[in-house]
Short mmCIF file of C-alpha atoms (C1' of nucleotides) in Angstrom, two decimals:
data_model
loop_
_atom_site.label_atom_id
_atom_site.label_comp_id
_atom_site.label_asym_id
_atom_site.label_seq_id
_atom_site.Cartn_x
_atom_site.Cartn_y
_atom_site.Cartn_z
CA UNK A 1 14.56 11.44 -1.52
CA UNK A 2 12.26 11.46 1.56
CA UNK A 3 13.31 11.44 4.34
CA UNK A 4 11.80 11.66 8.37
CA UNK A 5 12.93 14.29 10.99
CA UNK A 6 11.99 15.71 14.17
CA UNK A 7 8.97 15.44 16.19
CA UNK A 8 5.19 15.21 14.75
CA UNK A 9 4.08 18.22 16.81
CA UNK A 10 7.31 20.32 16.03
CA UNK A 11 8.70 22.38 12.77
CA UNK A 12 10.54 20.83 10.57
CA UNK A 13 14.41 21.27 10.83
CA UNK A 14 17.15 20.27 8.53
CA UNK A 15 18.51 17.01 9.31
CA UNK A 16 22.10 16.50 9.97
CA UNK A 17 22.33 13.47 7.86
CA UNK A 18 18.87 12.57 5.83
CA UNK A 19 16.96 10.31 7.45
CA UNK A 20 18.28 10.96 10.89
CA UNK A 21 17.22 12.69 14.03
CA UNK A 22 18.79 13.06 17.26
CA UNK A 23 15.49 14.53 18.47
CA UNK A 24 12.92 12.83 20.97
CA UNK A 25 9.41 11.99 19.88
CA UNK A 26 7.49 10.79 16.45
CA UNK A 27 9.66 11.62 13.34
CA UNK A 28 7.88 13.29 10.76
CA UNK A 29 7.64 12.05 7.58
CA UNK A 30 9.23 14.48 4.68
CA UNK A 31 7.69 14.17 1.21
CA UNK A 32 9.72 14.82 -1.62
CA UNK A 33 9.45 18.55 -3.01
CA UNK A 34 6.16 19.23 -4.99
CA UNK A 35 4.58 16.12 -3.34
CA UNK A 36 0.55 16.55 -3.93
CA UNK A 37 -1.40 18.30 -1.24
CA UNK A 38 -4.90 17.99 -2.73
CA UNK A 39 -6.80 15.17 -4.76
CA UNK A 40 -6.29 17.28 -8.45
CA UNK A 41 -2.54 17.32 -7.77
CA UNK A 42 -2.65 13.88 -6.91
CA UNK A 43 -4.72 12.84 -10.01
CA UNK A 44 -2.47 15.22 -12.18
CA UNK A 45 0.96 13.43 -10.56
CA UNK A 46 -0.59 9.86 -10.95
CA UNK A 47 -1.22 10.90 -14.64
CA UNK A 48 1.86 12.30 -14.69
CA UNK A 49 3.72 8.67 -13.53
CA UNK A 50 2.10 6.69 -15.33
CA UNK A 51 3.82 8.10 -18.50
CA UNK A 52 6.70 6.36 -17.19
CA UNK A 53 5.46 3.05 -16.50
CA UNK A 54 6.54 0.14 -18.29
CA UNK A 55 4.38 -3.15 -18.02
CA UNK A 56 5.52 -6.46 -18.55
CA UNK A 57 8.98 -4.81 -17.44
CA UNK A 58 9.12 -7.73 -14.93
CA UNK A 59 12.48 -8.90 -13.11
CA UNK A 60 15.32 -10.90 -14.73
CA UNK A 61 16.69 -13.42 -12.69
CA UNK A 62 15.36 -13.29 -9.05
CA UNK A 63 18.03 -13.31 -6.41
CA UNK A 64 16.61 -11.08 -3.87
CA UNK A 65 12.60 -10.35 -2.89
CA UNK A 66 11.43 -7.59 -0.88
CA UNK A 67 8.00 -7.32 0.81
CA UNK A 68 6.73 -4.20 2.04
CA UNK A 69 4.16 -3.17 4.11
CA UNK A 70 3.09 -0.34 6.95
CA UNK A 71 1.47 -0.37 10.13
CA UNK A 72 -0.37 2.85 11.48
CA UNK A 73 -0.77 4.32 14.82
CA UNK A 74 -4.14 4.78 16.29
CA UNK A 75 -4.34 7.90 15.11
CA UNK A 76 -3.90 7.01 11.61
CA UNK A 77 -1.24 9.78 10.90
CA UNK A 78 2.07 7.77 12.75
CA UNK A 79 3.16 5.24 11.05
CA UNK A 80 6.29 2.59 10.18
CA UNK A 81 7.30 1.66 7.19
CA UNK A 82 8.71 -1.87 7.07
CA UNK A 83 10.62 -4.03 4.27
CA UNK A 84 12.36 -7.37 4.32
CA UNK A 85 14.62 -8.53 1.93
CA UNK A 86 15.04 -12.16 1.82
CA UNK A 87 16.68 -14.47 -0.76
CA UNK A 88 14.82 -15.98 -3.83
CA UNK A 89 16.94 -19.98 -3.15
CA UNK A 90 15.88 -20.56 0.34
CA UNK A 91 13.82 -17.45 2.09
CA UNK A 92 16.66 -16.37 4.19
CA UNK A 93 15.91 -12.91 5.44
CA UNK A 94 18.93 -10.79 3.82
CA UNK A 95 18.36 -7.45 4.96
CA UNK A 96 15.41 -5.26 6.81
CA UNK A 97 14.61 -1.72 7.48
CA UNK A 98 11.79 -0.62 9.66
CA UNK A 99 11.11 3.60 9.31
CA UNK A 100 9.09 5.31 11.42
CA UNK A 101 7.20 8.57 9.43
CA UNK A 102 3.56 9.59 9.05
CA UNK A 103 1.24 9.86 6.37
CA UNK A 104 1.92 11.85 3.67
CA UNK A 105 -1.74 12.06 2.16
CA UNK A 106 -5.39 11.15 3.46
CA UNK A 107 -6.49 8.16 2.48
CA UNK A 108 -8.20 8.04 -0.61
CA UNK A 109 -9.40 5.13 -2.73
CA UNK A 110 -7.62 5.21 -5.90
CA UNK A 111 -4.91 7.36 -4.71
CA UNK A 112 -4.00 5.45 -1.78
CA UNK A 113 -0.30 5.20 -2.82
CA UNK A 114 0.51 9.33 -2.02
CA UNK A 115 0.05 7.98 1.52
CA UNK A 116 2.48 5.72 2.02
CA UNK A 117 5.16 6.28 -1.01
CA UNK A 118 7.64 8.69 0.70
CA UNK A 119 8.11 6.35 4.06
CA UNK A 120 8.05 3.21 1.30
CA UNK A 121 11.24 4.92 -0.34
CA UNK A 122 12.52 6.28 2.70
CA UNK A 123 12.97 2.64 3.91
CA UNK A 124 14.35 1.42 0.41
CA UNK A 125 16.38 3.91 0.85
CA UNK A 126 18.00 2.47 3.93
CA UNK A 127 18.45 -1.11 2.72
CA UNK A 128 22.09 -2.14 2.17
CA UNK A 129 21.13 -5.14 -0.25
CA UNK A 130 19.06 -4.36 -3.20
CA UNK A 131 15.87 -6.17 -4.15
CA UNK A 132 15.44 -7.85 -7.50
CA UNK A 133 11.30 -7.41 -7.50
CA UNK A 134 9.28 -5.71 -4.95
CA UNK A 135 6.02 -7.30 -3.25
CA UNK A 136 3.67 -4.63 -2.45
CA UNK A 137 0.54 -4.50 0.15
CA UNK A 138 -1.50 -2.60 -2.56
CA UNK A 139 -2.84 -2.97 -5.89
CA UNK A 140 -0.72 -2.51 -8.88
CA UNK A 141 -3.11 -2.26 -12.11
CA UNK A 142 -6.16 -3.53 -10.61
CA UNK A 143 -6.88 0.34 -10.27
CA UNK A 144 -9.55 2.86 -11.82
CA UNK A 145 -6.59 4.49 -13.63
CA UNK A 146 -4.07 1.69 -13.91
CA UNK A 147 -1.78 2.82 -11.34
CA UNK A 148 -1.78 1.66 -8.01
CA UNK A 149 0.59 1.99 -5.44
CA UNK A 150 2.79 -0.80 -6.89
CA UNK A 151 3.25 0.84 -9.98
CA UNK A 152 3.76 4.17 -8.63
CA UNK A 153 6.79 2.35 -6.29
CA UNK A 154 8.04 0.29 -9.28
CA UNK A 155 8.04 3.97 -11.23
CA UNK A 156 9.69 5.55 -8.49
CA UNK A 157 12.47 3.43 -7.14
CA UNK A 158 13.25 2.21 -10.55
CA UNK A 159 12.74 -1.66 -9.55
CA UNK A 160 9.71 -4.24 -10.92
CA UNK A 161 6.62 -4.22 -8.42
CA UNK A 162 3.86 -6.38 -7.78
CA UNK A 163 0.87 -5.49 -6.14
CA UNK A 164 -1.01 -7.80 -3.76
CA UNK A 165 -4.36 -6.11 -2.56
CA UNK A 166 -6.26 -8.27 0.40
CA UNK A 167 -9.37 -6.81 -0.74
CA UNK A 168 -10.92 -5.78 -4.34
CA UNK A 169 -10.86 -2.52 -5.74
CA UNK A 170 -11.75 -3.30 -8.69
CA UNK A 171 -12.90 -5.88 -11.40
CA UNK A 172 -14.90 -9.35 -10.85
CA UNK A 173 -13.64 -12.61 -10.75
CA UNK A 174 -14.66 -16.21 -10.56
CA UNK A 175 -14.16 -17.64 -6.94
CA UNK A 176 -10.85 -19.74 -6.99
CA UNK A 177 -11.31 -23.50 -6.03
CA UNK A 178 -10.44 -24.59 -2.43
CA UNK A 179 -7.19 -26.08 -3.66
CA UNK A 180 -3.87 -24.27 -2.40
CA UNK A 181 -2.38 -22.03 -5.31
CA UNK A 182 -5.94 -22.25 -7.19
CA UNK A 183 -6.15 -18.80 -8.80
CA UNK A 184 -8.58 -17.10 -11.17
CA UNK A 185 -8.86 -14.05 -13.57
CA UNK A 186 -9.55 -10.56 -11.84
CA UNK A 187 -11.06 -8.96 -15.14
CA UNK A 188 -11.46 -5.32 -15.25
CA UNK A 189 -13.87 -4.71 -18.52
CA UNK A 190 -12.29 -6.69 -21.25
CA UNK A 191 -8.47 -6.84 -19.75
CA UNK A 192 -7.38 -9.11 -17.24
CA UNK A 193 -5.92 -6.81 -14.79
CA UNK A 194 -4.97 -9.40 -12.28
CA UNK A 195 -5.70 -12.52 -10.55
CA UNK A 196 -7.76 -13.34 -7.51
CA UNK A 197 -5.93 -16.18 -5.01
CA UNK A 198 -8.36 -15.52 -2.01
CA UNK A 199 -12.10 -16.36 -1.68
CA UNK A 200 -14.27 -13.46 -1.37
CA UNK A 201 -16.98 -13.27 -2.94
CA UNK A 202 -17.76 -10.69 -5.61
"C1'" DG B 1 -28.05 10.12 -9.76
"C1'" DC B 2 -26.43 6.61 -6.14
"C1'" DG B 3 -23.32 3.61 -4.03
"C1'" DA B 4 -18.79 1.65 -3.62
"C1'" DC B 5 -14.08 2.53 -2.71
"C1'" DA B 6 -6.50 -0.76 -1.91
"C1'" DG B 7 -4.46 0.65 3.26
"C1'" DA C 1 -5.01 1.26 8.58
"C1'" DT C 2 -6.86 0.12 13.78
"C1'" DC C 3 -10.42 -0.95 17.35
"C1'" DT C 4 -14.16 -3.85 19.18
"C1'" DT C 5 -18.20 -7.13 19.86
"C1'" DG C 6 -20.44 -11.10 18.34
"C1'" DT C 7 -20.91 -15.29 15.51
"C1'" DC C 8 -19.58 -19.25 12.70
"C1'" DG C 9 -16.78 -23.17 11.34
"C1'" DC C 10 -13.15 -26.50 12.06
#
DNA sequence: GCGACAG
DNA sequence: ATCTTGTCGC
């Protein structure tokens, strides 16, 4: 499991506890072991994952929903990690865990999800109530290789994931109709990998 | 070959 | 992602 210690400009140290610090400044983000350091490790991991992924392995009966997303520094290296659990009947926020890490990749279309993974988990990690279905601020398949960050968290922490991107990455689609809920096709060759709810154009 | 490219 | 200026539409 990841977890965050010390300060961004200092060594890391073992943790008394994982996931805490007692020490002033930044924590730092710590990847699990053999987490990819360059884009072929990356590509080889994300090949590696996707060997595990099961699609269509969507949630049973939804009590719980968790979204997840993470807001950077201006520096684009500190970041926090944030997900709230609320319940499926009515919305009511059930449990929420904010983490503060850093990145644990550049950024890098297509394998955007090494970057944010290990302070994602970390902050699973934390929650007391577990989610039935994740809601993800990334693609899922709409992905070159079929493996976006939701699927790489669904993989990972063992729970379904969807991905919601705000903008394409790839695929064309039909612009949905004004109408609330009006939806169309995001087709990637001759799958559908997903459907478009916003109105860009493309 | 060139451009585009989740957050 | 985050910042910032300018413009457009309701």
């Amino acid at each position: 499991m990841p977890f965050t210690t010390g300060a961004a400009d200092e060594p890391a140290v073992a943790p008394g506890r994982p996931g805490t610090s007692t020490r002033p400044g930044w924590p730092r983000t710590v990847p699990p072991a053999g987490w990819p350091r360059t884009e072929d490790e990356a590509l080889a991991e994300q090949d590696r994952l996707r060997g595990r992924f099961v699609r269509g392995a969507g949630p049973g009966r939804v009590a719980t929903v968790a979204g997840l997303d993470v807001a950077y520094h201006e520096d684009g290296e500190r970041l926090a990690a944030a997900v709230v659990v609320l319940d499926a009947a009515d919305l009511t926020v059930r449990d929420s865990v904010v983490v503060r890490g850093t990145a644990a990749f550049p950024y890098v279309p297509g394998l955007f999800a090494f970057r944010e993974i290990p302070a994602l988990l970390e902050a699973l990690d934390r929650l007391t109530v577990r989610p039935d279905v994740l809601v993800c601020d990334g693609h899922g398949l709409a992905h070159p290789r079929r493996f976006g960050l939701a699927c790489h968290l669904g993989v990972l922490s063992g729970l379904p994931a969807y991905g919601v991107g705000k903008t394409p990455l790839i695929g064309t689609w039909e612009p949905p109709g004004p109408a609330r809920g009006a939806r169309s096709d995001l087709v990637d060759g001759v799958r559908s990998s997903g459907r478009c709810c916003g109105r860009r154009t493309g």
